[in-house]
């Protein structure tokens, strides 16, 4: 009897002590902790998970970013250093050092490399479009596209798995974007469209590395049905003409209040390109969840419980949809645009909170919600 009460009192004391300990200790998990859960492991049955990095993130094996990258991601892309202004700033000057190091790092760590991007209207040097003081002719620009694409893609043949061959070629008005590319090259082959700069880039890329996956990448495809239809029509026409496009990249810079059900419809539109090419693919290339509407950062957003719940719901709904697309066999790669809140391109005059890892590199609740989904789905099967 005496013994019984003694043991009961001891265990009650132990429970109380552990409750106090839990309440006092900071239970946060840092993304770089050895025992933190890994995103790419959790999703290994569905798709690769990646993120955009910069050269300084992969320089020091003891840095927190370095550890986070190796733990969580099995595909990577450079945020800026493989864009035309950095790789090819002058007609006769290429700077490959940073991208070489990046590709080596990925290879050493079994990480799949995405190349972003060969042709874009932004972060692109002006020399492409000039002949002396005049605008360059269509012939000259097409020659330059061929040279640029061939030089870069053949240098990394067999090492860069996927190229964003062209980026953001559909404009906000949902017509072909009016850029120096479309303006100066125009309808060179006289077939009634101005896709000629796009076609030339894709053909050169295929020739330089027949095994690389070639992507046409754009934003708002998930949120604008008009834009998704426009992309569908453009790619359909090019595929029917034999242009080697392997997939559409959905950037997925989405908002916290994104309508994920509507997104599914827009993904379905692009998926229909499989009727023309049964192997056609979709990739998610630049995922983040903006906490502000575009241009509406007048004051810092308040991080309330409600906010966090909505934020997590948007991410989990999106990942449910992405797993469905993976089940359909059309999606095998999902890439975040940045490592954590503190380094996101979405921080402007006000702090943004778009990622699953916060600025102290702690895992957010949304991270845990997202990482649990594949196992929950397995259980339900
Ligand atoms: C952004 C980078 O994140 C910024 O650092 C840079 O100043 C501008 O470009 N769509 C794209 C990316 O395809 O290349 C952009 O990256 C973000 C939007």
Short mmCIF file of C-alpha atoms and ligand atoms in Angstrom, two decimals:
data_model
loop_
_atom_site.label_atom_id
_atom_site.label_comp_id
_atom_site.label_asym_id
_atom_site.label_seq_id
_atom_site.Cartn_x
_atom_site.Cartn_y
_atom_site.Cartn_z
CA UNK A 1 0.00 0.00 0.00
CA UNK A 2 2.70 2.45 1.15
CA UNK A 3 4.75 1.54 -1.89
CA UNK A 4 1.86 2.16 -4.21
CA UNK A 5 1.30 5.71 -2.96
CA UNK A 6 5.02 6.43 -3.08
CA UNK A 7 5.26 5.39 -6.76
CA UNK A 8 2.09 7.32 -7.59
CA UNK A 9 3.48 10.48 -5.98
CA UNK A 10 6.85 10.10 -7.70
CA UNK A 11 5.27 9.65 -11.13
CA UNK A 12 2.93 12.61 -10.56
CA UNK A 13 5.96 14.71 -9.66
CA UNK A 14 7.80 13.52 -12.77
CA UNK A 15 4.86 14.35 -15.02
CA UNK A 16 4.57 17.81 -13.48
CA UNK A 17 8.31 18.40 -13.91
CA UNK A 18 8.25 17.39 -17.55
CA UNK A 19 5.25 19.64 -18.18
CA UNK A 20 7.13 22.59 -16.70
CA UNK A 21 10.20 21.71 -18.79
CA UNK A 22 8.14 21.58 -21.98
CA UNK A 23 6.50 24.89 -21.23
CA UNK A 24 9.84 26.58 -20.51
CA UNK A 25 12.01 25.12 -23.26
CA UNK A 26 11.92 26.60 -26.75
CA UNK A 27 10.50 23.69 -28.70
CA UNK A 28 11.35 25.28 -32.07
CA UNK A 29 13.04 23.12 -34.65
CA UNK A 30 15.68 24.74 -36.81
CA UNK A 31 15.76 23.68 -40.42
CA UNK A 32 19.46 22.87 -40.13
CA UNK A 33 19.08 20.64 -37.04
CA UNK A 34 20.34 17.15 -37.67
CA UNK A 35 17.03 15.63 -36.65
CA UNK A 36 14.79 18.12 -38.46
CA UNK A 37 12.52 16.38 -40.99
CA UNK A 38 13.50 16.60 -44.65
CA UNK A 39 11.10 17.93 -47.29
CA UNK A 40 12.58 16.06 -50.21
CA UNK A 41 12.57 12.80 -48.29
CA UNK A 42 8.93 13.23 -47.33
CA UNK A 43 7.95 13.80 -50.98
CA UNK A 44 10.28 11.23 -52.54
CA UNK A 45 7.34 9.17 -53.86
CA UNK A 46 5.86 12.22 -55.59
CA UNK A 47 8.39 14.74 -56.89
CA UNK A 48 11.79 16.25 -56.34
CA UNK A 49 11.74 19.28 -54.07
CA UNK A 50 14.11 22.14 -54.74
CA UNK A 51 14.88 25.76 -54.17
CA UNK A 52 16.65 28.75 -55.68
CA UNK A 53 20.06 29.47 -54.16
CA UNK A 54 22.97 31.85 -54.61
CA UNK A 55 26.68 30.98 -54.86
CA UNK A 56 27.36 32.12 -51.27
CA UNK A 57 24.81 29.61 -49.93
CA UNK A 58 26.89 26.67 -51.08
CA UNK A 59 30.36 28.00 -50.26
CA UNK A 60 30.73 27.00 -46.63
CA UNK A 61 29.83 23.47 -45.52
CA UNK A 62 29.53 24.71 -41.93
CA UNK A 63 26.96 27.37 -42.72
CA UNK A 64 23.34 26.96 -41.77
CA UNK A 65 22.12 27.49 -45.33
CA UNK A 66 24.43 24.80 -46.64
CA UNK A 67 23.04 22.29 -44.16
CA UNK A 68 19.44 23.24 -44.93
CA UNK A 69 20.05 22.83 -48.64
CA UNK A 70 21.59 19.39 -48.36
CA UNK A 71 18.93 18.18 -45.97
CA UNK A 72 15.84 19.42 -47.75
CA UNK A 73 16.42 19.65 -51.47
CA UNK A 74 17.30 17.26 -54.26
CA UNK A 75 17.04 19.78 -57.10
CA UNK A 76 18.44 23.32 -57.20
CA UNK A 77 18.47 26.38 -59.42
CA UNK A 78 20.49 29.61 -59.20
CA UNK A 79 18.42 32.64 -58.26
CA UNK A 80 20.35 35.06 -60.51
CA UNK A 81 23.78 33.82 -61.47
CA UNK A 82 22.76 31.80 -64.52
CA UNK A 83 20.74 34.57 -66.14
CA UNK A 84 21.97 36.13 -69.40
CA UNK A 85 23.27 39.35 -67.77
CA UNK A 86 25.56 37.25 -65.56
CA UNK A 87 26.55 34.40 -67.87
CA UNK A 88 26.87 36.41 -71.06
CA UNK A 89 27.14 40.15 -70.29
CA UNK A 90 28.98 41.03 -73.54
CA UNK A 91 28.80 39.44 -76.93
CA UNK A 92 32.25 37.91 -76.71
CA UNK A 93 32.44 37.41 -72.93
CA UNK A 94 30.97 34.54 -70.95
CA UNK A 95 31.41 34.15 -67.18
CA UNK A 96 30.90 30.54 -66.24
CA UNK A 97 32.74 30.34 -62.91
CA UNK A 98 29.77 30.60 -60.56
CA UNK A 99 27.57 28.28 -62.56
CA UNK A 100 30.43 25.79 -62.97
CA UNK A 101 30.87 25.70 -59.20
CA UNK A 102 27.14 25.32 -58.70
CA UNK A 103 26.91 22.42 -61.15
CA UNK A 104 29.92 20.74 -59.48
CA UNK A 105 28.30 21.15 -56.06
CA UNK A 106 25.06 19.61 -57.31
CA UNK A 107 26.87 16.73 -58.95
CA UNK A 108 28.89 16.00 -55.82
CA UNK A 109 25.68 15.82 -53.81
CA UNK A 110 23.37 14.00 -56.26
CA UNK A 111 21.27 17.10 -56.79
CA UNK A 112 19.42 17.62 -60.07
CA UNK A 113 20.32 20.93 -61.74
CA UNK A 114 17.84 23.36 -63.28
CA UNK A 115 19.21 26.09 -65.52
CA UNK A 116 17.39 29.42 -65.31
CA UNK A 117 17.15 31.00 -67.84
CA UNK A 118 18.44 31.22 -71.42
CA UNK A 119 16.15 33.85 -72.95
CA UNK A 120 14.24 36.48 -70.95
CA UNK A 121 13.28 40.12 -71.56
CA UNK A 122 14.56 41.02 -68.07
CA UNK A 123 18.11 40.71 -66.68
CA UNK A 124 19.24 40.48 -70.29
CA UNK A 125 22.05 42.71 -71.64
CA UNK A 126 21.28 45.22 -74.33
CA UNK A 127 24.02 44.10 -76.70
CA UNK A 128 21.73 41.30 -77.93
CA UNK A 129 19.53 43.89 -79.61
CA UNK A 130 22.11 46.34 -80.98
CA UNK A 131 24.13 46.57 -84.14
CA UNK A 132 26.30 49.61 -83.55
CA UNK A 133 23.86 52.34 -82.63
CA UNK A 134 21.02 50.77 -84.57
CA UNK A 135 18.58 48.03 -83.70
CA UNK A 136 19.98 44.66 -84.71
CA UNK A 137 18.28 42.86 -87.61
CA UNK A 138 16.11 39.78 -87.05
CA UNK A 139 18.81 37.61 -88.73
CA UNK A 140 21.50 38.91 -86.39
CA UNK A 141 19.40 38.38 -83.26
CA UNK A 142 18.47 34.84 -84.30
CA UNK A 143 22.15 34.11 -84.93
CA UNK A 144 22.96 35.45 -81.48
CA UNK A 145 20.25 33.34 -79.87
CA UNK A 146 21.68 30.25 -81.55
CA UNK A 147 25.21 31.06 -80.46
CA UNK A 148 24.18 31.93 -76.88
CA UNK A 149 22.00 28.87 -76.37
CA UNK A 150 24.42 26.46 -78.07
CA UNK A 151 27.44 27.69 -76.12
CA UNK A 152 25.74 27.45 -72.73
CA UNK A 153 23.72 24.28 -73.18
CA UNK A 154 26.54 22.31 -74.80
CA UNK A 155 28.97 23.34 -72.04
CA UNK A 156 26.69 21.62 -69.49
CA UNK A 157 25.53 18.77 -71.71
CA UNK A 158 24.41 15.83 -69.55
CA UNK A 159 24.88 17.88 -66.36
CA UNK A 160 22.03 20.38 -66.39
CA UNK A 161 18.87 18.28 -66.52
CA UNK A 162 16.36 21.01 -67.21
CA UNK A 163 16.56 24.40 -68.89
CA UNK A 164 14.07 27.21 -68.63
CA UNK A 165 14.72 27.95 -72.29
CA UNK A 166 12.48 31.02 -72.39
CA UNK A 167 10.97 32.89 -69.47
CA UNK A 168 7.79 35.01 -69.29
CA UNK A 169 7.05 35.31 -72.99
CA UNK A 170 3.30 35.81 -72.48
CA UNK A 171 2.53 39.36 -71.35
CA UNK A 172 0.10 40.67 -68.75
CA UNK A 173 -2.34 41.52 -71.54
CA UNK A 174 -2.22 37.80 -72.40
CA UNK A 175 -0.74 38.34 -75.85
CA UNK A 176 2.82 37.43 -76.79
CA UNK A 177 4.89 39.78 -74.62
CA UNK A 178 6.02 42.90 -76.44
CA UNK A 179 9.76 42.75 -75.80
CA UNK A 180 12.92 43.43 -77.74
CA UNK A 181 12.83 39.77 -78.74
CA UNK A 182 9.35 39.76 -80.25
CA UNK A 183 9.63 43.33 -81.58
CA UNK A 184 12.91 42.87 -83.42
CA UNK A 185 12.66 39.25 -84.55
CA UNK A 186 8.93 39.33 -85.33
CA UNK A 187 7.41 36.81 -87.72
CA UNK A 188 10.69 35.91 -89.41
CA UNK A 189 9.48 32.70 -91.05
CA UNK A 190 6.22 34.27 -92.20
CA UNK A 191 3.96 31.63 -90.66
CA UNK A 192 1.65 34.15 -88.99
CA UNK A 193 3.09 34.13 -85.46
CA UNK A 194 5.96 35.89 -83.74
CA UNK A 195 7.21 32.83 -81.86
CA UNK A 196 10.34 32.70 -84.03
CA UNK A 197 12.78 33.73 -81.26
CA UNK A 198 11.26 31.07 -79.01
CA UNK A 199 11.43 28.39 -81.69
CA UNK A 200 15.05 29.18 -82.48
CA UNK A 201 16.03 28.97 -78.81
CA UNK A 202 14.31 25.60 -78.29
CA UNK A 203 15.73 24.07 -81.46
CA UNK A 204 19.26 25.20 -80.58
CA UNK A 205 18.90 23.84 -77.03
CA UNK A 206 17.70 20.44 -78.26
CA UNK A 207 20.56 20.22 -80.70
CA UNK A 208 23.11 21.13 -78.03
CA UNK A 209 21.82 18.59 -75.49
CA UNK A 210 19.25 16.14 -76.85
CA UNK A 211 18.61 14.72 -73.35
CA UNK A 212 18.00 17.96 -71.47
CA UNK A 213 14.41 18.77 -70.52
CA UNK A 214 13.34 22.01 -72.21
CA UNK A 215 10.81 24.20 -70.42
CA UNK A 216 8.78 27.28 -71.31
CA UNK A 217 8.41 29.08 -67.97
CA UNK A 218 5.87 31.73 -66.94
CA UNK A 219 3.96 33.31 -64.07
CA UNK A 220 0.21 33.51 -63.28
CA UNK A 221 -0.56 30.43 -65.36
CA UNK A 222 -2.20 28.96 -62.26
CA UNK A 223 -4.29 32.03 -61.48
CA UNK A 224 -5.28 33.35 -64.91
CA UNK A 225 -7.35 31.05 -67.10
CA UNK A 226 -6.86 33.46 -70.02
CA UNK A 227 -3.11 33.20 -69.64
CA UNK A 228 -3.21 29.41 -69.31
CA UNK A 229 -5.28 29.19 -72.51
CA UNK A 230 -2.90 31.56 -74.30
CA UNK A 231 0.07 29.43 -73.21
CA UNK A 232 -1.75 26.28 -74.27
CA UNK A 233 -2.43 27.69 -77.75
CA UNK A 234 1.13 28.96 -78.24
CA UNK A 235 2.73 25.68 -77.15
CA UNK A 236 0.23 23.61 -79.14
CA UNK A 237 1.06 25.48 -82.33
CA UNK A 238 4.80 25.13 -81.73
CA UNK A 239 4.57 21.44 -80.85
CA UNK A 240 2.60 20.81 -84.03
CA UNK A 241 5.41 22.49 -85.95
CA UNK A 242 7.93 20.19 -84.29
CA UNK A 243 9.44 22.71 -81.85
CA UNK A 244 11.05 20.62 -79.07
CA UNK A 245 9.23 21.90 -75.97
CA UNK A 246 9.08 19.28 -73.21
CA UNK A 247 7.05 21.10 -70.61
CA UNK A 248 5.54 24.23 -69.15
CA UNK A 249 7.00 25.73 -65.98
CA UNK A 250 4.48 27.21 -63.56
CA UNK A 251 6.40 29.78 -61.52
CA UNK A 252 3.68 29.76 -58.82
CA UNK A 253 4.35 33.10 -57.16
CA UNK A 254 0.98 32.85 -55.49
CA UNK A 255 -0.84 34.84 -52.83
CA UNK A 256 -1.95 33.71 -49.39
CA UNK A 257 -5.57 33.92 -50.52
CA UNK A 258 -5.02 31.94 -53.71
CA UNK A 259 -7.97 29.95 -55.00
CA UNK A 260 -6.49 26.47 -55.23
CA UNK A 261 -9.61 24.90 -56.76
CA UNK A 262 -9.44 27.40 -59.63
CA UNK A 263 -5.75 26.57 -59.96
CA UNK A 264 -6.57 22.94 -60.60
CA UNK A 265 -8.61 23.97 -63.65
CA UNK A 266 -5.73 25.99 -65.07
CA UNK A 267 -3.31 23.12 -64.56
CA UNK A 268 -5.80 20.94 -66.40
CA UNK A 269 -5.71 23.28 -69.41
CA UNK A 270 -1.94 22.94 -69.75
CA UNK A 271 -2.13 19.17 -69.05
CA UNK A 272 -4.17 18.82 -72.23
CA UNK A 273 -0.96 19.34 -74.20
CA UNK A 274 -0.50 15.62 -73.52
CA UNK A 275 -2.99 15.02 -76.31
CA UNK A 276 -0.26 16.26 -78.67
CA UNK A 277 2.79 14.93 -76.81
CA UNK A 278 2.00 12.09 -74.37
CA UNK A 279 5.22 12.80 -72.46
CA UNK A 280 4.50 16.48 -72.00
CA UNK A 281 5.29 17.72 -68.48
CA UNK A 282 4.60 20.44 -65.98
CA UNK A 283 7.11 21.71 -63.44
CA UNK A 284 6.62 24.06 -60.51
CA UNK A 285 9.61 26.33 -60.79
CA UNK A 286 9.43 29.27 -58.35
CA UNK A 287 6.94 28.57 -55.58
CA UNK A 288 6.29 31.10 -52.81
CA UNK A 289 3.21 32.43 -50.99
CA UNK A 290 3.19 36.24 -50.90
CA UNK A 291 1.61 37.69 -47.77
CA UNK A 292 0.66 40.90 -49.57
CA UNK A 293 -1.27 41.62 -52.76
CA UNK A 294 0.98 42.97 -55.52
CA UNK A 295 1.94 46.56 -54.63
CA UNK A 296 -0.13 46.49 -51.42
CA UNK A 297 2.58 46.45 -48.78
CA UNK A 298 1.47 49.71 -47.11
CA UNK A 299 2.00 48.34 -43.66
CA UNK A 300 3.49 45.23 -42.10
CA UNK A 301 1.13 42.32 -42.17
CA UNK A 302 0.12 41.13 -38.71
CA UNK A 303 1.14 37.56 -38.00
CA UNK A 304 -1.93 36.40 -36.11
CA UNK A 305 -3.09 32.84 -35.45
CA UNK A 306 -5.67 33.32 -38.18
CA UNK A 307 -2.99 34.45 -40.61
CA UNK A 308 -0.82 31.41 -39.85
CA UNK A 309 -3.76 29.09 -40.28
CA UNK A 310 -4.66 30.57 -43.66
CA UNK A 311 -1.02 30.52 -44.74
CA UNK A 312 -0.70 26.85 -43.86
CA UNK A 313 -4.01 26.02 -45.55
CA UNK A 314 -2.87 27.61 -48.80
CA UNK A 315 0.38 25.63 -48.75
CA UNK A 316 -1.27 22.32 -47.84
CA UNK A 317 -4.00 22.76 -50.47
CA UNK A 318 -1.32 23.49 -53.06
CA UNK A 319 0.74 20.44 -52.09
CA UNK A 320 -2.37 18.22 -52.19
CA UNK A 321 -2.96 19.45 -55.73
CA UNK A 322 0.69 18.90 -56.67
CA UNK A 323 0.57 15.33 -55.35
CA UNK A 324 -2.50 14.74 -57.52
CA UNK A 325 -0.60 16.00 -60.55
CA UNK A 326 2.27 13.70 -59.65
CA UNK A 327 -0.19 10.79 -59.41
CA UNK A 328 -1.26 11.64 -62.95
CA UNK A 329 2.39 11.35 -63.98
CA UNK A 330 2.65 14.91 -65.27
CA UNK A 331 4.70 16.55 -62.51
CA UNK A 332 7.99 15.45 -60.96
CA UNK A 333 9.66 18.65 -59.76
CA UNK A 334 8.60 21.40 -57.32
CA UNK A 335 11.00 24.25 -56.64
CA UNK A 336 10.71 27.06 -54.08
CA UNK A 337 12.02 30.52 -54.95
CA UNK A 338 14.35 30.99 -52.01
CA UNK A 339 15.54 29.29 -48.88
CA UNK A 340 13.76 31.15 -46.08
CA UNK A 341 11.73 34.29 -45.41
CA UNK A 342 14.79 36.44 -44.78
CA UNK A 343 16.26 35.96 -48.26
CA UNK A 344 13.06 35.93 -50.33
CA UNK A 345 12.93 38.32 -53.28
CA UNK A 346 9.47 39.34 -52.00
CA UNK A 347 10.88 41.38 -49.12
CA UNK A 348 10.46 44.97 -50.17
CA UNK A 349 9.77 47.97 -47.99
CA UNK A 350 7.90 45.57 -45.71
CA UNK A 351 8.92 42.19 -44.40
CA UNK A 352 7.39 39.26 -46.22
CA UNK A 353 6.81 35.74 -44.92
CA UNK A 354 6.37 33.62 -48.05
CA UNK A 355 8.40 30.50 -47.30
CA UNK A 356 8.02 27.43 -45.08
CA UNK A 357 11.18 28.34 -43.15
CA UNK A 358 11.24 31.61 -41.21
CA UNK A 359 14.01 34.25 -41.09
CA UNK A 360 15.59 32.61 -38.03
CA UNK A 361 15.65 29.42 -40.09
CA UNK A 362 13.08 27.79 -37.85
CA UNK A 363 10.54 25.45 -39.36
CA UNK A 364 7.08 27.03 -39.47
CA UNK A 365 3.94 25.17 -38.49
CA UNK A 366 3.04 25.17 -42.16
CA UNK A 367 6.24 23.25 -42.84
CA UNK A 368 5.12 20.48 -40.51
CA UNK A 369 1.63 20.51 -42.03
CA UNK A 370 3.06 20.19 -45.53
CA UNK A 371 5.59 17.52 -44.63
CA UNK A 372 2.92 15.30 -43.10
CA UNK A 373 0.73 15.14 -46.20
CA UNK A 374 2.43 12.28 -48.10
CA UNK A 375 2.34 9.99 -45.05
CA UNK A 376 -1.28 10.93 -44.32
CA UNK A 377 -2.18 10.09 -47.91
CA UNK A 378 -0.46 6.72 -47.64
CA UNK A 379 -2.38 5.96 -44.46
CA UNK A 380 -5.68 6.80 -46.11
CA UNK A 381 -5.01 4.51 -49.08
C1 LIG B 1 14.21 37.49 -59.30
C2 LIG B 1 15.29 37.33 -58.24
O1 LIG B 1 14.75 36.56 -57.18
C3 LIG B 1 15.73 38.67 -57.73
O2 LIG B 1 16.82 38.55 -56.84
C4 LIG B 1 16.14 39.57 -58.91
O3 LIG B 1 16.43 40.86 -58.44
C5 LIG B 1 15.03 39.64 -59.94
O4 LIG B 1 14.67 38.32 -60.35
N1 LIG B 1 10.46 35.35 -62.00
C6 LIG B 1 11.66 34.79 -62.39
C7 LIG B 1 12.86 34.95 -61.55
O5 LIG B 1 11.68 34.05 -63.39
O6 LIG B 1 14.05 34.93 -62.30
C8 LIG B 1 12.79 36.20 -60.72
O7 LIG B 1 13.91 36.24 -59.85
C9 LIG B 1 11.50 36.23 -59.94
C10 LIG B 1 10.32 36.25 -60.88
#
